[in-house]
Short mmCIF file of C-alpha atoms in Angstrom, two decimals:
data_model
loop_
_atom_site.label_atom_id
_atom_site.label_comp_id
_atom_site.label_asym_id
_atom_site.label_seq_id
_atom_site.Cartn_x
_atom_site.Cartn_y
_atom_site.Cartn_z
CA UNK A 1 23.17 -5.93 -5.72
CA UNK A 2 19.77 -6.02 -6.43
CA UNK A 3 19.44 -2.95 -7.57
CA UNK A 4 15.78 -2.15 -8.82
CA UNK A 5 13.14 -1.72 -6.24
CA UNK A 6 9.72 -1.96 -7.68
CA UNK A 7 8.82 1.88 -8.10
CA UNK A 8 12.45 1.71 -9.77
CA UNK A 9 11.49 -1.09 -12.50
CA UNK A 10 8.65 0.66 -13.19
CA UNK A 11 10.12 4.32 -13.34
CA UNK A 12 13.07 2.62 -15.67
CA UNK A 13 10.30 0.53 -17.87
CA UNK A 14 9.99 3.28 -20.86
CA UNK A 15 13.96 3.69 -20.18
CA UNK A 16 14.65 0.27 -20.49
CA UNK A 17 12.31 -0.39 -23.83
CA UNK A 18 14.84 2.71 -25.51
CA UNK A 19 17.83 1.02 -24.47
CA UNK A 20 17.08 -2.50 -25.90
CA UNK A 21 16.14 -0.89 -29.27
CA UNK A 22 19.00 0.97 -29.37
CA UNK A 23 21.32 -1.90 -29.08
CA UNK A 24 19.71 -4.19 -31.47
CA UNK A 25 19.10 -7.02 -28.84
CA UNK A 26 18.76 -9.93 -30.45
CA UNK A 27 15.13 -12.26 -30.08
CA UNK A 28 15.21 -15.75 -29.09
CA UNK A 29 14.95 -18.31 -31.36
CA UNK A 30 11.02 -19.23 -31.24
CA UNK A 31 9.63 -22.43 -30.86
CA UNK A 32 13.26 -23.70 -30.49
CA UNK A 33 15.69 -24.36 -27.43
CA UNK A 34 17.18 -21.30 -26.13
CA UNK A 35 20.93 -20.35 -26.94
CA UNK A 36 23.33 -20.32 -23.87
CA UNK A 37 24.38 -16.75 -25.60
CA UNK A 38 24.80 -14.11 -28.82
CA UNK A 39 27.29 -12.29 -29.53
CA UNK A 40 26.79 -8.25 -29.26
CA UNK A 41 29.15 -5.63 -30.17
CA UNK A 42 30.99 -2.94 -28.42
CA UNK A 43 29.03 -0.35 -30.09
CA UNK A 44 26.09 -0.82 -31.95
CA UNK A 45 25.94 3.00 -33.41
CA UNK A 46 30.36 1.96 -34.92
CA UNK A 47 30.31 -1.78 -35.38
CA UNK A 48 33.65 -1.44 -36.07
CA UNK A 49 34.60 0.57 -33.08
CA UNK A 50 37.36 -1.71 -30.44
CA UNK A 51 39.00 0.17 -28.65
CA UNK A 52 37.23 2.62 -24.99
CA UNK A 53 40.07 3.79 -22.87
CA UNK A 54 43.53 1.97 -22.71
CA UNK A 55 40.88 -1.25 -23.00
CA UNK A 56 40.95 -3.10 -26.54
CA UNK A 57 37.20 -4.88 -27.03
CA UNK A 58 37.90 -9.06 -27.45
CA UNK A 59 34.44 -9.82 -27.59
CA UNK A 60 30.87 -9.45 -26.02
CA UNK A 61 28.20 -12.04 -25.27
CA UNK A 62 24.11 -11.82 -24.12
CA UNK A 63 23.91 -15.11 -21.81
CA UNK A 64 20.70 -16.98 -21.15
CA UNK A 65 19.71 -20.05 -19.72
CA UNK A 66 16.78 -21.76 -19.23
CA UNK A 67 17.15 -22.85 -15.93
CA UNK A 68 14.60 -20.44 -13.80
CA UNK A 69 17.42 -19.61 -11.27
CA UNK A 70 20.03 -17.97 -14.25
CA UNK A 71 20.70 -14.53 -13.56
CA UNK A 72 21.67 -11.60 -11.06
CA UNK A 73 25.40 -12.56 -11.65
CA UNK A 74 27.49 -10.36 -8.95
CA UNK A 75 30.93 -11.50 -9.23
CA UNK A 76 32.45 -13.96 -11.54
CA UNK A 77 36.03 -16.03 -12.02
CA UNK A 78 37.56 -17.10 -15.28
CA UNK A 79 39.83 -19.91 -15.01
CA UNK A 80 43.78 -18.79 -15.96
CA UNK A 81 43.31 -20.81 -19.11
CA UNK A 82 39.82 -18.55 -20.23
CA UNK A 83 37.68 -21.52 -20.86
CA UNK A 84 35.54 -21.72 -17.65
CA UNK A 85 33.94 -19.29 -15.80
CA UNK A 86 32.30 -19.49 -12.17
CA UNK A 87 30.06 -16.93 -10.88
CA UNK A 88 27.71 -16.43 -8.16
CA UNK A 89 24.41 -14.81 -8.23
CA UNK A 90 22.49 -12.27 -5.98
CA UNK A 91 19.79 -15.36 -5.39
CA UNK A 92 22.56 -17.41 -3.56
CA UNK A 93 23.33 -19.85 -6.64
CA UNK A 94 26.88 -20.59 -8.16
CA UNK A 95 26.67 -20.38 -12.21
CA UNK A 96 29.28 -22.26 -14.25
CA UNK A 97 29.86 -22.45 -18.04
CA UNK A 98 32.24 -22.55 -20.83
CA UNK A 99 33.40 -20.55 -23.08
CA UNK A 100 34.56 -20.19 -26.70
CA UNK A 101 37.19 -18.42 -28.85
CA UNK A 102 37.77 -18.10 -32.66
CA UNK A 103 41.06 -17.93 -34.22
CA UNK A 104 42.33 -15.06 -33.26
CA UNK A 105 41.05 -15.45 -29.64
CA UNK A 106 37.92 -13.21 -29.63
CA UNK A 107 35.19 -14.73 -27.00
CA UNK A 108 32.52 -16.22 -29.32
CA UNK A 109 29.55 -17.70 -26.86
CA UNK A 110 29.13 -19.44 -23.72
CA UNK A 111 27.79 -22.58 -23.76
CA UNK A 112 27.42 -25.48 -20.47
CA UNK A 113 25.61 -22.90 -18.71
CA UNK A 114 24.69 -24.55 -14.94
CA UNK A 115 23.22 -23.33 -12.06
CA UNK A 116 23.22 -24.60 -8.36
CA UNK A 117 22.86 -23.60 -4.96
CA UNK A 118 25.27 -21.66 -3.04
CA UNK A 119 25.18 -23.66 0.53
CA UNK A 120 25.20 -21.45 4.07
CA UNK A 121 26.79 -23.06 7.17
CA UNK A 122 23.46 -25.10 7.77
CA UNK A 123 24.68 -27.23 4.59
CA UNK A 124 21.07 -25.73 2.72
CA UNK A 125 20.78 -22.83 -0.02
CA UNK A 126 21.89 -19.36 1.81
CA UNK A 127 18.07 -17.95 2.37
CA UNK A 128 16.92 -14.43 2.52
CA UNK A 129 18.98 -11.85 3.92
CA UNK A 130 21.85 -14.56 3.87
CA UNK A 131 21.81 -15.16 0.31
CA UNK A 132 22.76 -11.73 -1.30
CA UNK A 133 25.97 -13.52 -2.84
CA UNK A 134 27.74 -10.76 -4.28
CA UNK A 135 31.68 -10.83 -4.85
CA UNK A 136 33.57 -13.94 -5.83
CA UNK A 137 37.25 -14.56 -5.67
CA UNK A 138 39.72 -17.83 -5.95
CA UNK A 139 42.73 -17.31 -3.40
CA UNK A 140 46.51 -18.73 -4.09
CA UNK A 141 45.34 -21.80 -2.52
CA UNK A 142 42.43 -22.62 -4.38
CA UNK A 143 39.83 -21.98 -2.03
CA UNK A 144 37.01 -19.68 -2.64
CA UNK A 145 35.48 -16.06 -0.99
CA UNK A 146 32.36 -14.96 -1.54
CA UNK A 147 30.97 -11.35 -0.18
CA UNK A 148 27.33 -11.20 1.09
CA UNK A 149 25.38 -8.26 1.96
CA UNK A 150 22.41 -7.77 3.57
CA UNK A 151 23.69 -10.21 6.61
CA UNK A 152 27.26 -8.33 5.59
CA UNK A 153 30.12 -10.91 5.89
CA UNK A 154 32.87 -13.03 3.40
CA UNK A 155 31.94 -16.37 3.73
CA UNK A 156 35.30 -19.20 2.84
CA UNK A 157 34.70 -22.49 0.91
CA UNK A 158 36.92 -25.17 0.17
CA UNK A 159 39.14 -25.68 -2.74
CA UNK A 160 36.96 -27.22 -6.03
CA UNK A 161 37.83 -26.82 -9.93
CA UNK A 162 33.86 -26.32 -9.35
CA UNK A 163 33.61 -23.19 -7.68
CA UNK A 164 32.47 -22.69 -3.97
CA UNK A 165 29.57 -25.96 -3.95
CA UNK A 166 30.45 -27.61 -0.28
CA UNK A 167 29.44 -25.37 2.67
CA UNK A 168 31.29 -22.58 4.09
CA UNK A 169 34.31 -23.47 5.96
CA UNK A 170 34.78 -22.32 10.10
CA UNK A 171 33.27 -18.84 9.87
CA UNK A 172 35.89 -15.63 9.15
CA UNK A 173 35.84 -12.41 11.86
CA UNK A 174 33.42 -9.77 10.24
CA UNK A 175 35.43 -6.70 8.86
CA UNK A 176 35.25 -3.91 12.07
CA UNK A 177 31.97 -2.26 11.19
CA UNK A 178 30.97 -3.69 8.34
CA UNK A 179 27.06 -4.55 10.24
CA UNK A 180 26.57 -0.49 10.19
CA UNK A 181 25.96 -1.06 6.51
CA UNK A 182 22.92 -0.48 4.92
CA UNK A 183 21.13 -3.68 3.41
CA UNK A 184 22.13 -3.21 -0.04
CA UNK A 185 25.20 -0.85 0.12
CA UNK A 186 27.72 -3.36 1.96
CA UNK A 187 30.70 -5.77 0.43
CA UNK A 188 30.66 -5.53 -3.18
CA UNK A 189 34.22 -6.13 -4.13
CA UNK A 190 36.05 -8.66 -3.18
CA UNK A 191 39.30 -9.50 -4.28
CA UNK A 192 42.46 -12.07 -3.74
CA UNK A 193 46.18 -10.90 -2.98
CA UNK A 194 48.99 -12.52 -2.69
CA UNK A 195 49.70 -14.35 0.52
CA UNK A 196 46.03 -14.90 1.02
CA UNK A 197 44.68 -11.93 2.63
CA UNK A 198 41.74 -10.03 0.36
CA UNK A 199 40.93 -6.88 -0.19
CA UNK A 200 37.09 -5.91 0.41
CA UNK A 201 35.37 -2.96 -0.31
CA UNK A 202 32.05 -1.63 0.61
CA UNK A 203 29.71 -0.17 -2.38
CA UNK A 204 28.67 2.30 0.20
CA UNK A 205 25.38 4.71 -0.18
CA UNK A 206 24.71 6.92 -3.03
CA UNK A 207 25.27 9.67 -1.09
CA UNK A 208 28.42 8.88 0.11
CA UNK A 209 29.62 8.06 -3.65
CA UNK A 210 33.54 8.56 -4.22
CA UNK A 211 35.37 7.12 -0.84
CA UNK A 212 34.11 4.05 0.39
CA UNK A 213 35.07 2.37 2.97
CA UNK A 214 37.07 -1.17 2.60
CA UNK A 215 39.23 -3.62 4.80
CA UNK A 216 42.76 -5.96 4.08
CA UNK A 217 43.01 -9.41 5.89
CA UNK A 218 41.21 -12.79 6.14
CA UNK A 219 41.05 -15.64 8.60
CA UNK A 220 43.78 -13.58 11.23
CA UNK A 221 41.56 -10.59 11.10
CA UNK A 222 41.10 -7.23 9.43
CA UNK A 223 42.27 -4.19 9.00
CA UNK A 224 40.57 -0.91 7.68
CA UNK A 225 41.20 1.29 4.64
CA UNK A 226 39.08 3.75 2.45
CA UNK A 227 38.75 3.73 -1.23
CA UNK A 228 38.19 6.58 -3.32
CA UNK A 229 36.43 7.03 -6.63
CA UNK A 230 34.83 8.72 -8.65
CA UNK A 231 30.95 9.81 -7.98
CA UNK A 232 28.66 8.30 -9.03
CA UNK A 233 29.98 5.68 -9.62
CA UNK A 234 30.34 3.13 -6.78
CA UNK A 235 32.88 -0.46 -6.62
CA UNK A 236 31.04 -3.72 -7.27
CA UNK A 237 33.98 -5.97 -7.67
CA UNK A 238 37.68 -5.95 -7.73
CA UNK A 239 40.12 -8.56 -9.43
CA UNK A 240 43.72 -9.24 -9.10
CA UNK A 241 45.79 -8.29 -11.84
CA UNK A 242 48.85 -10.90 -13.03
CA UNK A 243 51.80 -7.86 -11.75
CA UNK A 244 50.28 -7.89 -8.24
CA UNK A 245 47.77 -4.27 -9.12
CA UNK A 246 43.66 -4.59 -8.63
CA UNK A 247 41.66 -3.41 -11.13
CA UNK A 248 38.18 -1.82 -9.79
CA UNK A 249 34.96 -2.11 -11.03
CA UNK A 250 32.76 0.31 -10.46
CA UNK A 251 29.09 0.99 -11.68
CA UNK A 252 26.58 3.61 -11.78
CA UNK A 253 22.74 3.73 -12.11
CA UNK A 254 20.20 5.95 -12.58
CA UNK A 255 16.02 6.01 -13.75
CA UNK A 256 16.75 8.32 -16.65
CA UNK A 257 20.09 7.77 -18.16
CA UNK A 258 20.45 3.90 -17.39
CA UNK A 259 23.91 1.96 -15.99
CA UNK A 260 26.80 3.06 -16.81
CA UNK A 261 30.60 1.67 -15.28
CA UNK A 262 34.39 2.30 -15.03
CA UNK A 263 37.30 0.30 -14.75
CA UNK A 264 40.31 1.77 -12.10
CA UNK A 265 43.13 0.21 -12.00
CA UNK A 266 44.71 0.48 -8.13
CA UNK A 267 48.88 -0.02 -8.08
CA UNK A 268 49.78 -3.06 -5.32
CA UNK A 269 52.32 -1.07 -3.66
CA UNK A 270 49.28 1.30 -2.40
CA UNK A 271 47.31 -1.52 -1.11
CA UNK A 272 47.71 -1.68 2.74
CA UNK A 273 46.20 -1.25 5.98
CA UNK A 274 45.37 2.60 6.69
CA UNK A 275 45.66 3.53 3.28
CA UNK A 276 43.74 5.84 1.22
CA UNK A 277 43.35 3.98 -1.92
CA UNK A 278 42.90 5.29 -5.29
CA UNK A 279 43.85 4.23 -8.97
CA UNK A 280 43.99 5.46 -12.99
CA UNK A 281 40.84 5.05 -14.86
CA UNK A 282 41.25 2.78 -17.59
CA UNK A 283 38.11 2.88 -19.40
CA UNK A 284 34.58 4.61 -18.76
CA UNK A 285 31.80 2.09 -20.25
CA UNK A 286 28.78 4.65 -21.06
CA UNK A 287 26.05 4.69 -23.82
CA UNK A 288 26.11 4.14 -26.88
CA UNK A 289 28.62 1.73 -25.77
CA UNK A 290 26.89 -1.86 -25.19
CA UNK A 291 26.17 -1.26 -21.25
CA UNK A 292 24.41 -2.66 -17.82
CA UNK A 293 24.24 -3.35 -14.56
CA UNK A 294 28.13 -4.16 -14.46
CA UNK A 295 28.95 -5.88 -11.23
CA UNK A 296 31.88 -8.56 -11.81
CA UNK A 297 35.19 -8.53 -13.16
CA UNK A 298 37.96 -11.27 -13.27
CA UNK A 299 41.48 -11.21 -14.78
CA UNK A 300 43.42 -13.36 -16.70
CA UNK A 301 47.02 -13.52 -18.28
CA UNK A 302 47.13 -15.32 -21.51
CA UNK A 303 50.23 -17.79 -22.84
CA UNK A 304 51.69 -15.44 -24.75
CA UNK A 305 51.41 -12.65 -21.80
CA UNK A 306 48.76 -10.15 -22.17
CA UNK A 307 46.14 -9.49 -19.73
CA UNK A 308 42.70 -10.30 -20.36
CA UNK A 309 39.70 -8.81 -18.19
CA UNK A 310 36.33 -10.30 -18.08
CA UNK A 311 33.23 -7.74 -16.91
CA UNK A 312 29.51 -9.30 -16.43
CA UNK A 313 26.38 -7.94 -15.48
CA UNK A 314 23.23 -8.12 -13.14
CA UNK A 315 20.13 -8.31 -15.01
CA UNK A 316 18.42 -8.37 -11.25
CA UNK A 317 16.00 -11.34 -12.98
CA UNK A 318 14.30 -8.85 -15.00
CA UNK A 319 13.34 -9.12 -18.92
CA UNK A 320 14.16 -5.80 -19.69
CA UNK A 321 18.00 -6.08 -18.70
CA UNK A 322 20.72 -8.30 -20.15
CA UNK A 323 23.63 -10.76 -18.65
CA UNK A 324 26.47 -9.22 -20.40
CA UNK A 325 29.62 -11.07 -20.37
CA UNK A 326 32.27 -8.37 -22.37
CA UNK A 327 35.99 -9.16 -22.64
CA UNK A 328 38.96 -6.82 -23.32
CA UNK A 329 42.46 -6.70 -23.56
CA UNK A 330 44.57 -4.36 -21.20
CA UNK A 331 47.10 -2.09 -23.56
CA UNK A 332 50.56 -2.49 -23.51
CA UNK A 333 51.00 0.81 -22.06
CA UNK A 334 48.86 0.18 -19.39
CA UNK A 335 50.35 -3.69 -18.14
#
């Protein structure tokens, strides 16, 4: 979502200035070529601080490009093996890169970083209201679903190891009342289950923080459900979890205290149509802990079998935030 209207940016400016201090962001090298990432910590004011919830910290990256379209990443895939990730952007562009590991499997940098244009059915960039690309998910058959808002839909592209680059295959139903959405409160979270059908949920109105609604289907149709969280925080992406669960993301945002996020994890047996959904919080990611505008997560399960979740953030194209990229490992008592 692009979040920040311009009284916002402005209101958040002497906010903003606080917040980089605080975390020690690191310059860019000068008269040199700009670094596809650094690493950052969990939290700055304990460097040696790991664990926030039932979540172990594996690892947090700054990403930069220099391509003027990097940014505004929404909703992002990491590839089973952790190497590649594929996001989409809130300025209708797919982002790829790779990424790297030391020894003992902490994520080190990103490097590869590319950029291009997420196509609409016209076979062109997705324009204006059409291009709010926000959620991004890879179904059991390879292809690709990416949630919009603005012109509120799920849009379906074709299997690719690339991500979703050819245009949108024959157009999916809209969810049943998804157009009474606001233009910046509609499908957030998007998510793959088993079988092919997705889960979708709307990031709803500040007002209306804590149940949300959100729909179960695909190409056949859909079928509604509500979501409930936790106010104020609101869902901007959902991932599916190697036992069949969804974890939630969901993020919060305010002019004086900043972004802040939590991570619910939702049990697969409650997932169907009708339902009231709900989950257990697994982590709360608040100052001083290294925060932003959280608004992806993907989900991995490594060889030796422990899950792996990936969280990135929206720095709405706008010096004064940060892409975060953050990986951490789900406990043992929590898989």
């Amino acid at each position: 979502m692009a979040f920040l209207n311009d009284f916002a940016r402005r209101a958040l400016l002497p906010v903003s200035l606080a917040a980089l201090a605080a975390v020690g962001c690191s310059p860019l090298i000068a008269n040199g070529p700009r670094p596809n990432s650094y690493q950052v910590r969990l939290d700055d004011s304990q460097p040696d601080r790991r664990v926030v919830g039932s979540l172990t910290f594996r690892g947090g990256l700054a990403l930069s490009d220099a391509d003027a379209g990097f940014g505004g990443l929404s909703g992002i895939v990491v590839d089973p093996g952790g190497r590649r990730f594929v996001a989409v952007s809130d300025r209708s562009a797919v982002v790829t890169g790779t990424l790297d590991y030391d020894d003992v499997g902490d994520l080190t940098g990103a490097r590869d970083i590319t950029v291009e244009p997420l196509l609409d059915i016209d076979g062109k960039q997705a324009k204006f209201n059409r291009g709010d690309s926000e959620g991004l998910t890879r179904l059991p058959d390879g292809r690709w679903a990416v949630s919009f808002e603005r012109w509120h839909r799920v849009e379906l592209y074709a299997s690719n190891p690339v991500g979703p680059v050819t245009k949108p295959l024959p157009k999916l139903p809209r969810p049943p009342g998804i157009q009474s959405a606001e233009g910046n409160s509609g499908p957030e979270a998007v998510a793959g289950l088993p079988g092919g059908r997705m889960l979708l949920l709307e990031e709803g109105r500040e007002e209306n923080a804590g149940l949300h609604r959100g729909w179960i289907g695909g190409p056949d149709g859909w079928q509604s459900l509500t979501y409930r969280g936790k106010a104020p925080y609101r869902p901007t992406d959902a991932a599916l979890l190697p036992d069949g669960d969804v974890v939630v993301l969901e993020r919060r945002a305010s002019i004086l205290s900043g972004f802040g996020a939590r991570i619910v994890r939702v049990p697969a047996t409650s997932i169907e149509a009708g339902a009231e959904l709900s989950g257990t919080e697994l982590a709360v990611l608040e100052a001083p802990i290294s925060t932003d505008n959280f608004e992806g997560i993907s989900a991995i399960r490594t060889p030796d079998g422990r899950t792996m979740l990936y969280v990135v953030s929206d720095d709405n194209f706008w010096g004064l935030q940060r892409t975060l990229l953050m990986m951490f490992e789900l406990g043992p008592q929590s898989k």
